[in-house]
Amino acid sequence: MINPATLKDIARLAHVSHTTVSRVINNRPGVRAATKKRIMRLVKELDYQPNLVARSLVVKRSKNLGMIITTIRNPFYLELAQGIEDTARSFEYNVILCCTNHDLFLEGEHIRELKRRGVDGIILTSAQIKDGHVAALAREGFPVVLVNRRVLDPDLSDKVDYIGIDNVKGGEMALEHLLKMGHRRIGIIRGSLESSVTVERMEGACRALTRYGISLEDDLVFGGDYLKGTGYEAAKKFLSLPNPPSAIFSLNDYMALGVYDALTEQGVRVPEDMALVGFNDIEFASLKMVGLSTISQKKYTLGSMAVRRLMERIEGAQAGREWILEPELIIRRSCGYTLAISHGGLAPSER
């Protein structure tokens, strides 16, 4: 049996020190281009495979990251997770996935288990985040990046990193689009108010309503858990009102899918009888039979950016930075815009 090539073998054949070989393999600067080319040729020819176990013992790293999400049932997390997984692999890291299922106690259990397993950092993107869990990690200096979910305690904002979309602007864009089309009674389906996403998107929606001189009525707001069932129940409630809304804004696309189911059961057509706008632009939203107008956020990019920032934290960078991506309004069939244009104009000023 042929013994596998070692770092020392590469160094001997390349006539360089093993430190130089290590620099090249780990993509570190300070090596001339010709030397780097010679080393990489030998790495390929000898099929050199780094000993990741030995490396992790030297640098005291597990080469594992933790990722905590709410549920794999929500398609939003699939594309986000793909961005995290692909980018982590480019850094030779594995990802351990945990789901909270909207249980804050379980979130804490997952954090403890991930730390017990020795992960080098955690990406936290569950629908609700308990500030106490984040505070404990921050006190330890443990690398953690929040994705699209802020801590609600402002005193913690400079102790963790945040990557997300401008949720306030996104909520404002969605409502303003419906208002410009003439809708005045607009139902809003939200998640828990313990989620920064809910708070921010609702703030944006209220800004748009205020600009049009409209007050948010209690019976036109339905709170739930960002799951499909919430959208279904909300739509049924709105349809039962003496004066139902003419449009619905769902704070995520997954709930909007439940809205579709309820409206279909009741024989209510989208968009002819009810306009609908979602948020997130998950994959099903673009399907022809759905055609959901929505606010798009770059989910894969969010995941990839989170890993890159976590790598910086693992290397010793200070916490407290944030990156905010711009939302984009995606107009499809469900909002009725195309239908209105085909009939010679937008909706009347009062609906």
Tab-separated table of C-alpha atoms in Angstrom:
chain	number	residue	atom	x	y	z
A	1	MET	CA	0.000	0.000	0.000
A	2	ILE	CA	1.380	3.426	-0.979
A	3	ASN	CA	1.563	5.876	1.889
A	4	PRO	CA	-0.260	9.163	1.254
A	5	ALA	CA	1.851	12.221	0.527
A	6	THR	CA	2.623	14.471	3.453
A	7	LEU	CA	3.304	18.176	3.730
A	8	LYS	CA	6.990	17.365	4.282
A	9	ASP	CA	7.040	15.348	1.034
A	10	ILE	CA	5.715	18.352	-0.880
A	11	ALA	CA	8.286	20.628	0.774
A	12	ARG	CA	11.182	18.272	-0.025
A	13	LEU	CA	10.238	17.909	-3.695
A	14	ALA	CA	9.576	21.639	-4.113
A	15	HIS	CA	12.842	22.545	-2.344
A	16	VAL	CA	11.086	24.834	0.110
A	17	SER	CA	10.289	24.766	3.816
A	18	HIS	CA	7.163	23.046	5.099
A	19	THR	CA	6.050	26.496	6.348
A	20	THR	CA	6.014	27.763	2.759
A	21	VAL	CA	3.934	24.784	1.659
A	22	SER	CA	1.517	25.438	4.507
A	23	ARG	CA	1.163	29.072	3.427
A	24	VAL	CA	0.277	28.045	-0.117
A	25	ILE	CA	-2.192	25.342	0.917
A	26	ASN	CA	-3.942	27.739	3.302
A	27	ASN	CA	-3.991	30.489	0.648
A	28	ARG	CA	-1.912	32.911	2.705
A	29	PRO	CA	0.211	35.716	1.205
A	30	GLY	CA	3.984	35.972	1.178
A	31	VAL	CA	4.895	33.314	-1.422
A	32	ARG	CA	6.201	34.141	-4.908
A	33	ALA	CA	3.917	33.202	-7.808
A	34	ALA	CA	6.439	30.783	-9.363
A	35	THR	CA	6.952	28.975	-6.054
A	36	LYS	CA	3.217	28.794	-5.449
A	37	LYS	CA	2.682	27.328	-8.917
A	38	ARG	CA	5.362	24.669	-8.331
A	39	ILE	CA	3.858	23.673	-4.985
A	40	MET	CA	0.293	23.458	-6.320
A	41	ARG	CA	1.500	21.280	-9.221
A	42	LEU	CA	3.014	18.831	-6.736
A	43	VAL	CA	-0.116	18.911	-4.563
A	44	LYS	CA	-2.162	17.871	-7.584
A	45	GLU	CA	0.306	15.264	-8.880
A	46	LEU	CA	0.684	13.577	-5.491
A	47	ASP	CA	-3.020	13.943	-4.616
A	48	TYR	CA	-2.071	15.541	-1.320
A	49	GLN	CA	-4.943	15.639	1.203
A	50	PRO	CA	-4.544	17.902	4.260
A	51	ASN	CA	-5.019	16.173	7.605
A	52	LEU	CA	-8.003	18.172	8.829
A	53	VAL	CA	-8.079	16.404	12.184
A	54	ALA	CA	-4.464	17.293	12.883
A	55	ARG	CA	-5.016	20.852	11.691
A	56	SER	CA	-8.034	21.287	13.953
A	57	LEU	CA	-5.984	20.089	16.944
A	58	VAL	CA	-3.237	22.600	16.189
A	59	VAL	CA	-5.519	25.607	15.744
A	60	LYS	CA	-8.081	24.325	18.265
A	61	ARG	CA	-10.934	24.461	15.777
A	62	SER	CA	-13.558	21.884	14.915
A	63	LYS	CA	-14.174	23.126	11.345
A	64	ASN	CA	-17.891	22.978	12.161
A	65	LEU	CA	-20.455	25.790	12.186
A	66	GLY	CA	-23.899	25.775	13.755
A	67	MET	CA	-26.958	27.101	11.926
A	68	ILE	CA	-30.202	27.617	13.852
A	69	ILE	CA	-33.377	28.212	11.836
A	70	THR	CA	-37.076	28.102	12.663
A	71	THR	CA	-38.257	25.261	10.423
A	72	ILE	CA	-37.278	23.501	7.217
A	73	ARG	CA	-40.967	23.598	6.245
A	74	ASN	CA	-40.598	27.260	5.279
A	75	PRO	CA	-38.967	27.428	1.805
A	76	PHE	CA	-37.277	30.716	2.745
A	77	TYR	CA	-34.737	28.811	4.806
A	78	LEU	CA	-33.847	26.371	2.016
A	79	GLU	CA	-32.184	28.966	-0.213
A	80	LEU	CA	-30.640	30.689	2.796
A	81	ALA	CA	-29.215	27.370	4.008
A	82	GLN	CA	-27.828	26.639	0.540
A	83	GLY	CA	-25.866	29.887	0.609
A	84	ILE	CA	-24.550	29.020	4.060
A	85	GLU	CA	-23.631	25.444	3.110
A	86	ASP	CA	-21.907	26.317	-0.178
A	87	THR	CA	-19.831	29.105	1.335
A	88	ALA	CA	-18.934	27.077	4.432
A	89	ARG	CA	-17.635	24.276	2.208
A	90	SER	CA	-15.428	26.770	0.367
A	91	PHE	CA	-13.768	27.385	3.754
A	92	GLU	CA	-13.585	23.604	4.393
A	93	TYR	CA	-16.255	23.872	7.091
A	94	ASN	CA	-19.226	21.623	7.779
A	95	VAL	CA	-22.607	22.938	8.924
A	96	ILE	CA	-24.768	21.461	11.685
A	97	LEU	CA	-28.428	22.417	11.176
A	98	CYS	CA	-30.877	22.869	14.068
A	99	CYS	CA	-34.584	23.843	13.977
A	100	THR	CA	-36.372	25.633	16.821
A	101	ASN	CA	-39.960	25.126	15.595
A	102	HIS	CA	-40.805	28.503	17.190
A	103	ASP	CA	-39.705	27.217	20.612
A	104	LEU	CA	-37.374	29.652	22.401
A	105	PHE	CA	-36.491	27.025	25.015
A	106	LEU	CA	-35.410	24.704	22.208
A	107	GLU	CA	-33.317	27.528	20.751
A	108	GLY	CA	-31.363	27.639	24.011
A	109	GLU	CA	-30.981	23.855	24.010
A	110	HIS	CA	-29.607	23.943	20.465
A	111	ILE	CA	-27.084	26.647	21.369
A	112	ARG	CA	-25.849	24.602	24.331
A	113	GLU	CA	-25.600	21.432	22.234
A	114	LEU	CA	-23.729	23.177	19.423
A	115	LYS	CA	-21.239	24.591	21.910
A	116	ARG	CA	-20.864	21.156	23.509
A	117	ARG	CA	-19.970	19.806	20.069
A	118	GLY	CA	-17.316	22.490	19.796
A	119	VAL	CA	-18.593	24.460	16.804
A	120	ASP	CA	-16.426	27.450	15.947
A	121	GLY	CA	-19.369	29.810	15.471
A	122	ILE	CA	-23.150	30.007	15.104
A	123	ILE	CA	-25.438	31.592	12.506
A	124	LEU	CA	-28.736	32.408	14.181
A	125	THR	CA	-31.729	33.068	11.942
A	126	SER	CA	-34.780	31.696	13.751
A	127	ALA	CA	-38.029	33.685	13.537
A	128	GLN	CA	-37.747	34.709	17.175
A	129	ILE	CA	-34.451	35.219	18.944
A	130	LYS	CA	-34.220	35.376	22.717
A	131	ASP	CA	-31.996	38.304	23.652
A	132	GLY	CA	-30.741	36.409	26.699
A	133	HIS	CA	-29.309	33.648	24.509
A	134	VAL	CA	-27.474	36.174	22.344
A	135	ALA	CA	-26.273	38.130	25.388
A	136	ALA	CA	-24.739	34.981	26.882
A	137	LEU	CA	-22.835	34.275	23.660
A	138	ALA	CA	-21.706	37.903	23.411
A	139	ARG	CA	-20.370	37.904	26.982
A	140	GLU	CA	-18.212	34.895	26.137
A	141	GLY	CA	-16.968	36.496	22.930
A	142	PHE	CA	-18.391	33.513	21.053
A	143	PRO	CA	-18.642	34.206	17.284
A	144	VAL	CA	-22.305	34.598	16.314
A	145	VAL	CA	-23.958	36.248	13.310
A	146	LEU	CA	-27.657	37.090	13.190
A	147	VAL	CA	-29.355	36.844	9.793
A	148	ASN	CA	-32.507	38.898	9.182
A	149	ARG	CA	-33.373	38.764	12.888
A	150	ARG	CA	-32.187	41.528	15.188
A	151	VAL	CA	-31.966	41.502	18.941
A	152	LEU	CA	-34.608	43.822	20.379
A	153	ASP	CA	-32.327	45.086	23.167
A	154	PRO	CA	-30.370	48.071	21.727
A	155	ASP	CA	-27.594	47.502	24.280
A	156	LEU	CA	-26.726	44.247	22.483
A	157	SER	CA	-26.561	45.653	18.955
A	158	ASP	CA	-22.856	46.513	19.172
A	159	LYS	CA	-21.961	43.105	20.601
A	160	VAL	CA	-23.192	40.932	17.712
A	161	ASP	CA	-23.103	41.073	13.919
A	162	TYR	CA	-26.232	41.437	11.814
A	163	ILE	CA	-26.894	40.798	8.126
A	164	GLY	CA	-30.338	41.385	6.678
A	165	ILE	CA	-32.666	43.252	4.392
A	166	ASP	CA	-34.167	46.697	5.020
A	167	ASN	CA	-37.421	45.275	6.392
A	168	VAL	CA	-38.912	48.697	7.142
A	169	LYS	CA	-38.437	49.808	3.552
A	170	GLY	CA	-39.748	46.473	2.267
A	171	GLY	CA	-42.963	46.734	4.291
A	172	GLU	CA	-43.430	50.305	3.135
A	173	MET	CA	-42.920	49.354	-0.521
A	174	ALA	CA	-45.518	46.570	-0.338
A	175	LEU	CA	-48.237	48.736	1.214
A	176	GLU	CA	-47.497	51.727	-0.986
A	177	HIS	CA	-47.875	49.577	-4.091
A	178	LEU	CA	-51.351	48.466	-3.011
A	179	LEU	CA	-52.303	51.995	-1.963
A	180	LYS	CA	-51.225	53.405	-5.317
A	181	MET	CA	-53.511	50.886	-6.972
A	182	GLY	CA	-56.437	52.366	-5.053
A	183	HIS	CA	-56.838	49.900	-2.190
A	184	ARG	CA	-57.820	51.491	1.113
A	185	ARG	CA	-58.905	48.493	3.225
A	186	ILE	CA	-55.854	46.276	3.351
A	187	GLY	CA	-55.570	43.242	5.608
A	188	ILE	CA	-52.141	42.581	7.106
A	189	ILE	CA	-50.966	39.153	8.264
A	190	ARG	CA	-47.989	39.294	10.600
A	191	GLY	CA	-45.857	37.035	12.765
A	192	SER	CA	-45.033	37.401	16.441
A	193	LEU	CA	-44.265	40.889	17.741
A	194	GLU	CA	-41.289	39.337	19.546
A	195	SER	CA	-39.651	39.061	16.123
A	196	SER	CA	-37.703	42.065	14.838
A	197	VAL	CA	-38.856	41.147	11.328
A	198	THR	CA	-42.489	41.654	12.340
A	199	VAL	CA	-41.783	44.929	14.123
A	200	GLU	CA	-39.810	46.373	11.209
A	201	ARG	CA	-42.142	45.281	8.402
A	202	MET	CA	-45.155	46.533	10.343
A	203	GLU	CA	-43.390	49.859	10.897
A	204	GLY	CA	-42.894	50.218	7.159
A	205	ALA	CA	-46.503	49.292	6.412
A	206	CYS	CA	-47.780	51.842	8.936
A	207	ARG	CA	-45.593	54.551	7.430
A	208	ALA	CA	-47.233	54.030	4.054
A	209	LEU	CA	-50.733	54.059	5.554
A	210	THR	CA	-49.993	57.248	7.496
A	211	ARG	CA	-48.809	58.989	4.347
A	212	TYR	CA	-52.205	58.264	2.812
A	213	GLY	CA	-54.045	59.414	5.931
A	214	ILE	CA	-55.241	55.904	6.798
A	215	SER	CA	-55.334	54.455	10.311
A	216	LEU	CA	-54.530	50.787	10.859
A	217	GLU	CA	-57.708	49.088	12.062
A	218	ASP	CA	-57.409	46.256	14.576
A	219	ASP	CA	-59.760	43.968	12.654
A	220	LEU	CA	-57.499	44.225	9.595
A	221	VAL	CA	-54.454	42.794	11.395
A	222	PHE	CA	-53.999	39.077	12.092
A	223	GLY	CA	-51.057	37.822	14.160
A	224	GLY	CA	-49.589	34.342	13.953
A	225	ASP	CA	-46.384	32.375	13.510
A	226	TYR	CA	-45.240	32.856	9.891
A	227	LEU	CA	-46.560	29.433	8.908
A	228	LYS	CA	-49.009	28.506	6.165
A	229	GLY	CA	-51.818	27.858	8.644
A	230	THR	CA	-51.669	31.439	9.888
A	231	GLY	CA	-52.320	32.736	6.378
A	232	TYR	CA	-55.238	30.345	5.969
A	233	GLU	CA	-56.906	31.396	9.233
A	234	ALA	CA	-56.251	35.082	8.584
A	235	ALA	CA	-57.886	35.000	5.159
A	236	LYS	CA	-60.961	33.258	6.579
A	237	LYS	CA	-61.219	35.899	9.292
A	238	PHE	CA	-60.889	38.783	6.820
A	239	LEU	CA	-63.554	37.296	4.537
A	240	SER	CA	-65.960	37.003	7.474
A	241	LEU	CA	-65.840	40.743	8.208
A	242	PRO	CA	-68.909	42.847	7.330
A	243	ASN	CA	-66.598	44.971	5.189
A	244	PRO	CA	-63.754	42.701	4.032
A	245	PRO	CA	-60.484	44.143	2.741
A	246	SER	CA	-59.881	44.359	-1.000
A	247	ALA	CA	-56.208	43.455	-0.609
A	248	ILE	CA	-53.978	41.471	1.751
A	249	PHE	CA	-50.331	42.009	2.636
A	250	SER	CA	-48.736	38.880	4.088
A	251	LEU	CA	-45.473	39.553	5.902
A	252	ASN	CA	-44.029	36.406	4.380
A	253	ASP	CA	-44.761	34.261	1.319
A	254	TYR	CA	-45.343	31.061	3.269
A	255	MET	CA	-48.402	32.563	4.979
A	256	ALA	CA	-49.510	33.882	1.574
A	257	LEU	CA	-49.699	30.278	0.385
A	258	GLY	CA	-52.264	29.634	3.117
A	259	VAL	CA	-54.166	32.738	1.995
A	260	TYR	CA	-54.414	31.254	-1.495
A	261	ASP	CA	-55.887	28.042	-0.093
A	262	ALA	CA	-58.552	29.859	1.938
A	263	LEU	CA	-59.532	32.195	-0.897
A	264	THR	CA	-59.810	29.285	-3.328
A	265	GLU	CA	-62.089	27.399	-0.916
A	266	GLN	CA	-64.361	30.443	-0.676
A	267	GLY	CA	-64.442	31.019	-4.425
A	268	VAL	CA	-62.571	34.321	-4.104
A	269	ARG	CA	-60.406	35.011	-7.140
A	270	VAL	CA	-56.878	36.426	-6.982
A	271	PRO	CA	-56.478	39.177	-8.109
A	272	GLU	CA	-59.956	39.839	-9.521
A	273	ASP	CA	-61.663	39.765	-6.111
A	274	MET	CA	-58.704	40.086	-3.746
A	275	ALA	CA	-55.210	41.480	-4.366
A	276	LEU	CA	-52.326	39.798	-2.547
A	277	VAL	CA	-48.706	40.748	-1.861
A	278	GLY	CA	-46.177	38.669	0.065
A	279	PHE	CA	-42.603	39.055	1.301
A	280	ASN	CA	-39.397	37.028	0.661
A	281	ASP	CA	-39.871	35.839	-2.961
A	282	ILE	CA	-39.509	32.138	-2.181
A	283	GLU	CA	-39.371	29.741	-5.115
A	284	PHE	CA	-43.096	28.929	-5.368
A	285	ALA	CA	-43.957	32.645	-5.675
A	286	SER	CA	-42.794	32.760	-9.288
A	287	LEU	CA	-44.794	29.713	-10.411
A	288	LYS	CA	-47.256	30.599	-13.144
A	289	MET	CA	-50.303	29.243	-11.287
A	290	VAL	CA	-49.402	31.403	-8.280
A	291	GLY	CA	-47.748	34.530	-9.659
A	292	LEU	CA	-47.296	36.086	-6.225
A	293	SER	CA	-46.284	39.731	-6.103
A	294	THR	CA	-43.753	40.013	-3.320
A	295	ILE	CA	-40.803	41.808	-1.791
A	296	SER	CA	-37.629	40.042	-2.827
A	297	GLN	CA	-34.582	39.565	-0.664
A	298	LYS	CA	-31.403	37.821	-1.764
A	299	LYS	CA	-31.592	34.784	0.487
A	300	TYR	CA	-28.590	32.921	-0.929
A	301	THR	CA	-26.499	36.088	-0.658
A	302	LEU	CA	-27.576	36.593	2.960
A	303	GLY	CA	-26.415	33.078	3.815
A	304	SER	CA	-23.113	33.461	2.006
A	305	MET	CA	-22.399	36.836	3.633
A	306	ALA	CA	-23.186	35.393	7.059
A	307	VAL	CA	-20.556	32.677	6.675
A	308	ARG	CA	-17.923	35.101	5.416
A	309	ARG	CA	-18.537	37.396	8.364
A	310	LEU	CA	-18.472	34.447	10.772
A	311	MET	CA	-15.083	33.445	9.357
A	312	GLU	CA	-13.813	36.950	10.140
A	313	ARG	CA	-15.143	36.669	13.698
A	314	ILE	CA	-13.492	33.278	14.136
A	315	GLU	CA	-10.212	34.862	13.020
A	316	GLY	CA	-10.571	37.481	15.745
A	317	ALA	CA	-12.507	40.391	14.205
A	318	GLN	CA	-14.496	42.569	16.609
A	319	ALA	CA	-18.286	42.210	16.753
A	320	GLY	CA	-20.822	44.960	16.175
A	321	ARG	CA	-21.020	45.342	12.395
A	322	GLU	CA	-24.133	45.150	10.236
A	323	TRP	CA	-24.927	44.875	6.535
A	324	ILE	CA	-28.321	45.910	5.147
A	325	LEU	CA	-29.413	44.772	1.667
A	326	GLU	CA	-31.978	46.643	-0.410
A	327	PRO	CA	-35.436	45.056	-0.920
A	328	GLU	CA	-37.040	44.861	-4.359
A	329	LEU	CA	-40.725	44.871	-5.282
A	330	ILE	CA	-41.498	42.003	-7.664
A	331	ILE	CA	-44.779	42.631	-9.494
A	332	ARG	CA	-46.590	39.512	-10.649
A	333	ARG	CA	-50.221	38.567	-11.222
A	334	SER	CA	-51.532	38.417	-7.631
A	335	CYS	CA	-51.524	42.163	-6.915
A	336	GLY	CA	-53.755	42.892	-9.917
A	337	TYR	CA	-51.409	45.433	-11.471
A	338	THR	CA	-51.263	43.702	-14.855
A	339	LEU	CA	-55.028	43.169	-14.787
A	340	ALA	CA	-55.633	46.843	-14.000
A	341	ILE	CA	-53.369	47.999	-16.819
A	342	SER	CA	-55.116	45.708	-19.292
A	343	HIS	CA	-58.429	47.323	-18.294
A	344	GLY	CA	-57.152	50.809	-18.974
A	345	GLY	CA	-55.840	51.985	-15.617
A	346	LEU	CA	-55.285	51.324	-11.952
A	347	ALA	CA	-57.909	50.583	-9.359
A	348	PRO	CA	-60.368	53.310	-8.363
A	349	SER	CA	-59.376	55.696	-5.572
A	350	GLU	CA	-61.602	53.913	-3.064
A	351	ARG	CA	-62.019	50.156	-2.793
